[in-house]
mmCIF file of C-alpha atoms in Angstrom:
data_model
loop_
_atom_site.group_PDB
_atom_site.id
_atom_site.type_symbol
_atom_site.label_atom_id
_atom_site.label_comp_id
_atom_site.label_asym_id
_atom_site.label_seq_id
_atom_site.Cartn_x
_atom_site.Cartn_y
_atom_site.Cartn_z
ATOM 1 C CA MET T 1 -20.023 -25.042 5.158
ATOM 2 C CA ASN T 2 -18.499 -28.528 4.891
ATOM 3 C CA THR T 3 -14.780 -29.339 4.958
ATOM 4 C CA THR T 4 -14.580 -29.964 1.212
ATOM 5 C CA MET T 5 -16.152 -26.601 0.455
ATOM 6 C CA SER T 6 -13.801 -24.883 2.902
ATOM 7 C CA ARG T 7 -10.801 -26.515 1.247
ATOM 8 C CA ASN T 8 -12.060 -25.572 -2.223
ATOM 9 C CA THR T 9 -12.649 -21.994 -1.109
ATOM 10 C CA TYR T 10 -9.178 -21.838 0.392
ATOM 11 C CA VAL T 11 -7.520 -23.233 -2.737
ATOM 12 C CA LEU T 12 -9.495 -20.998 -5.103
ATOM 13 C CA THR T 13 -8.746 -17.855 -3.077
ATOM 14 C CA THR T 14 -5.061 -18.814 -2.976
ATOM 15 C CA LEU T 15 -4.919 -19.401 -6.731
ATOM 16 C CA ILE T 16 -6.677 -16.126 -7.510
ATOM 17 C CA ALA T 17 -4.244 -14.211 -5.284
ATOM 18 C CA ALA T 18 -1.230 -15.972 -6.815
ATOM 19 C CA VAL T 19 -2.338 -15.339 -10.399
ATOM 20 C CA THR T 20 -3.150 -11.710 -9.583
ATOM 21 C CA ALA T 21 0.230 -11.240 -7.868
ATOM 22 C CA ALA T 22 2.049 -12.741 -10.848
ATOM 23 C CA GLY T 23 0.158 -10.420 -13.200
ATOM 24 C CA ALA T 24 0.890 -7.398 -11.019
ATOM 25 C CA ALA T 25 4.574 -8.343 -10.917
ATOM 26 C CA ALA T 26 4.649 -8.640 -14.716
ATOM 27 C CA ILE T 27 2.947 -5.254 -15.102
ATOM 28 C CA SER T 28 5.360 -3.673 -12.626
ATOM 29 C CA LEU T 29 8.360 -5.090 -14.492
ATOM 30 C CA SER T 30 7.004 -3.960 -17.869
ATOM 31 C CA LEU T 31 6.594 -0.423 -16.484
ATOM 32 C CA ALA T 32 10.069 -0.492 -14.850
ATOM 33 C CA LEU T 33 8.500 -0.189 -11.391
ATOM 34 C CA PRO T 34 9.952 -1.917 -8.336
ATOM 35 C CA VAL T 35 8.008 -5.119 -7.704
ATOM 36 C CA TRP T 36 8.602 -4.929 -3.954
ATOM 37 C CA ALA T 37 6.929 -1.482 -3.924
ATOM 38 C CA MET T 38 3.924 -2.976 -5.736
ATOM 39 C CA PHE T 39 3.394 -5.113 -2.644
ATOM 40 C CA ILE T 40 3.306 -1.951 -0.493
ATOM 41 C CA GLY T 41 0.141 -1.000 -2.384
ATOM 42 C CA TRP T 42 -1.272 -4.507 -2.009
ATOM 43 C CA ILE T 43 -0.679 -4.387 1.750
ATOM 44 C CA ALA T 44 -2.274 -0.921 1.901
ATOM 45 C CA PHE T 45 -5.401 -2.279 0.202
ATOM 46 C CA TYR T 46 -5.853 -4.872 2.928
ATOM 47 C CA THR T 47 -5.330 -2.433 5.825
ATOM 48 C CA ARG T 48 -8.955 -1.243 5.729
ATOM 49 C CA GLY T 49 -12.156 -1.289 3.792
ATOM 50 C CA LEU T 50 -11.848 -3.813 0.969
ATOM 51 C CA THR T 51 -13.915 -1.522 -1.288
ATOM 52 C CA LEU T 52 -12.980 0.688 -4.230
ATOM 53 C CA ARG T 53 -13.493 3.827 -2.137
ATOM 54 C CA ALA T 54 -11.340 2.492 0.717
ATOM 55 C CA ALA T 55 -8.699 1.348 -1.782
ATOM 56 C CA ILE T 56 -8.442 4.874 -3.202
ATOM 57 C CA GLU T 57 -8.271 6.393 0.279
ATOM 58 C CA ASN T 58 -5.649 3.884 1.436
ATOM 59 C CA LEU T 59 -3.558 4.494 -1.679
ATOM 60 C CA ALA T 60 -3.864 8.267 -1.191
ATOM 61 C CA CYS T 61 -2.461 7.829 2.321
ATOM 62 C CA VAL T 62 0.463 5.842 0.894
ATOM 63 C CA GLY T 63 1.026 8.632 -1.632
ATOM 64 C CA ALA T 64 0.961 11.252 1.102
ATOM 65 C CA GLY T 65 3.454 9.142 3.065
ATOM 66 C CA LEU T 66 5.733 9.094 0.016
ATOM 67 C CA VAL T 67 5.517 12.887 -0.276
ATOM 68 C CA LEU T 68 6.229 13.243 3.436
ATOM 69 C CA GLY T 69 9.253 10.989 2.965
ATOM 70 C CA LEU T 70 10.456 13.228 0.143
ATOM 71 C CA MET T 71 9.941 16.302 2.330
ATOM 72 C CA ALA T 72 11.782 14.624 5.208
ATOM 73 C CA THR T 73 14.714 13.852 2.925
ATOM 74 C CA LEU T 74 14.833 17.454 1.709
ATOM 75 C CA GLY T 75 14.572 18.642 5.326
ATOM 76 C CA LEU T 76 17.506 16.454 6.295
ATOM 77 C CA GLN T 77 19.537 17.845 3.408
ATOM 78 C CA ALA T 78 18.667 21.405 4.459
ATOM 79 C CA LEU T 79 19.695 20.747 8.057
ATOM 80 C CA SER T 80 22.892 18.917 7.122
ATOM 81 C CA GLY T 81 24.893 22.112 6.844
ATOM 82 C CA ALA T 82 23.644 23.488 10.151
ATOM 83 C CA THR T 83 23.946 20.424 12.375
ATOM 84 C CA THR T 84 25.044 16.796 12.538
ATOM 85 C CA PRO T 85 22.914 13.870 11.335
ATOM 86 C CA ALA T 86 22.602 12.769 14.968
ATOM 87 C CA VAL T 87 20.721 16.000 15.687
ATOM 88 C CA ALA T 88 18.963 16.511 12.338
ATOM 89 C CA LEU T 89 17.442 13.041 12.021
ATOM 90 C CA PRO T 90 15.566 13.035 15.356
ATOM 91 C CA ILE T 91 14.231 16.534 14.621
ATOM 92 C CA ILE T 92 12.912 15.489 11.207
ATOM 93 C CA VAL T 93 11.495 12.200 12.521
ATOM 94 C CA PHE T 94 9.726 14.068 15.326
ATOM 95 C CA CYS T 95 8.159 16.529 12.879
ATOM 96 C CA VAL T 96 7.041 13.807 10.456
ATOM 97 C CA ALA T 97 5.703 11.598 13.258
ATOM 98 C CA ILE T 98 3.747 14.472 14.828
ATOM 99 C CA LEU T 99 2.149 15.207 11.455
ATOM 100 C CA VAL T 100 1.419 11.600 10.463
ATOM 101 C CA VAL T 101 0.045 10.507 13.821
ATOM 102 C CA SER T 102 -2.121 13.642 13.929
ATOM 103 C CA LEU T 103 -3.648 12.753 10.553
ATOM 104 C CA ARG T 104 -5.263 9.618 12.014
ATOM 105 C CA GLY T 105 -8.091 11.836 13.306
ATOM 106 C CA LEU T 106 -9.177 13.071 9.875
ATOM 107 C CA PRO T 107 -12.627 11.966 8.677
ATOM 108 C CA VAL T 108 -11.061 10.971 5.330
ATOM 109 C CA MET T 109 -7.501 9.788 4.705
ATOM 110 C CA SER T 110 -7.060 8.705 8.311
ATOM 111 C CA ASN T 111 -5.199 5.467 7.510
ATOM 112 C CA LEU T 112 -2.157 5.699 9.765
ATOM 113 C CA LEU T 113 -0.747 2.436 8.375
ATOM 114 C CA GLY T 114 -1.039 3.812 4.838
ATOM 115 C CA TYR T 115 1.030 6.868 5.731
ATOM 116 C CA PHE T 116 3.684 4.713 7.362
ATOM 117 C CA LEU T 117 3.734 2.306 4.416
ATOM 118 C CA GLY T 118 4.456 5.287 2.165
ATOM 119 C CA LEU T 119 7.241 6.472 4.459
ATOM 120 C CA VAL T 120 8.757 2.992 4.645
ATOM 121 C CA ALA T 121 8.615 2.649 0.850
ATOM 122 C CA TRP T 122 10.277 6.022 0.404
ATOM 123 C CA PHE T 123 13.166 5.342 2.741
ATOM 124 C CA ALA T 124 13.594 1.703 1.642
ATOM 125 C CA ALA T 125 13.872 2.733 -2.016
ATOM 126 C CA HIS T 126 16.924 4.989 -1.530
ATOM 127 C CA LEU T 127 15.924 7.012 -4.596
ATOM 128 C CA GLU T 128 16.969 10.536 -5.408
ATOM 129 C CA PRO T 129 14.591 13.037 -3.810
ATOM 130 C CA SER T 130 12.332 14.088 -6.686
ATOM 131 C CA LEU T 131 8.716 14.021 -7.759
ATOM 132 C CA GLU T 132 9.736 11.476 -10.393
ATOM 133 C CA SER T 133 10.890 9.128 -7.620
ATOM 134 C CA VAL T 134 7.613 9.659 -5.758
ATOM 135 C CA GLY T 135 5.740 8.950 -9.000
ATOM 136 C CA LYS T 136 7.652 5.729 -9.579
ATOM 137 C CA LEU T 137 6.866 4.420 -6.091
ATOM 138 C CA PHE T 138 3.265 5.653 -6.257
ATOM 139 C CA GLY T 139 2.835 3.940 -9.620
ATOM 140 C CA ALA T 140 4.055 0.668 -8.144
ATOM 141 C CA GLY T 141 1.720 1.132 -5.179
ATOM 142 C CA THR T 142 -1.168 1.772 -7.555
ATOM 143 C CA VAL T 143 -0.478 -1.481 -9.370
ATOM 144 C CA GLY T 144 -0.441 -3.287 -6.014
ATOM 145 C CA THR T 145 -3.614 -1.675 -4.689
ATOM 146 C CA THR T 146 -5.374 -2.476 -7.952
ATOM 147 C CA ALA T 147 -4.148 -6.068 -7.760
ATOM 148 C CA GLY T 148 -5.417 -6.377 -4.192
ATOM 149 C CA LEU T 149 -8.816 -5.004 -5.200
ATOM 150 C CA VAL T 150 -9.037 -7.291 -8.237
ATOM 151 C CA SER T 151 -7.963 -10.346 -6.246
ATOM 152 C CA HIS T 152 -10.427 -9.664 -3.433
ATOM 153 C CA THR T 153 -13.324 -8.791 -5.752
ATOM 154 C CA LEU T 154 -12.758 -11.726 -8.085
ATOM 155 C CA ALA T 155 -12.477 -14.215 -5.220
ATOM 156 C CA SER T 156 -15.616 -12.806 -3.568
ATOM 157 C CA ARG T 157 -17.636 -13.015 -6.777
ATOM 158 C CA LEU T 158 -16.451 -16.471 -7.765
ATOM 159 C CA LEU T 159 -17.023 -17.864 -4.310
ATOM 160 C CA ARG T 160 -20.594 -16.540 -4.157
ATOM 161 C CA THR T 161 -21.588 -18.232 -7.417
ATOM 162 C CA PRO T 162 -20.943 -21.886 -6.420
ATOM 163 C CA ALA T 163 -22.646 -21.346 -3.051
ATOM 164 C CA ARG T 164 -25.870 -20.238 -4.748
ATOM 165 C CA ALA T 165 -25.756 -23.031 -7.338
ATOM 166 C CA ALA T 166 -25.297 -25.699 -4.634
ATOM 167 C CA HIS T 167 -28.539 -24.752 -2.888
#
């Protein structure tokens, strides 16, 4: 591929990603979802696979990470009466880490980064521990994963077309 084609490919891919990100941000705002959490889903898409199936699996791992974050928060609340945060937090983190790191060996949903992205999103959001909060973050992640898939697929398809026409 010549330098001009490389530059054109680079610019086109960049523009597609920027337009897709702007659209995903607008959708997130219109649905009252946190835009930053939308990018968690976008990052999850690019962790592995770059296919629809992998996107669903990666997003499911993020969702499971969110649920584990919710459970960790509830566990911390339950332990708060029995011990200090300095004791409770390491216990909860140990339990969550043992579970998450163990899940990497599953034949499906083995995306360790996806689980941790879900946990990070949960704790970064500082939302009340509820299924509604999980749903809000998962919804934002879904918008982001979809945007990543659309951006990747559209760029791949558009970039294949000029290459065939040039030859």
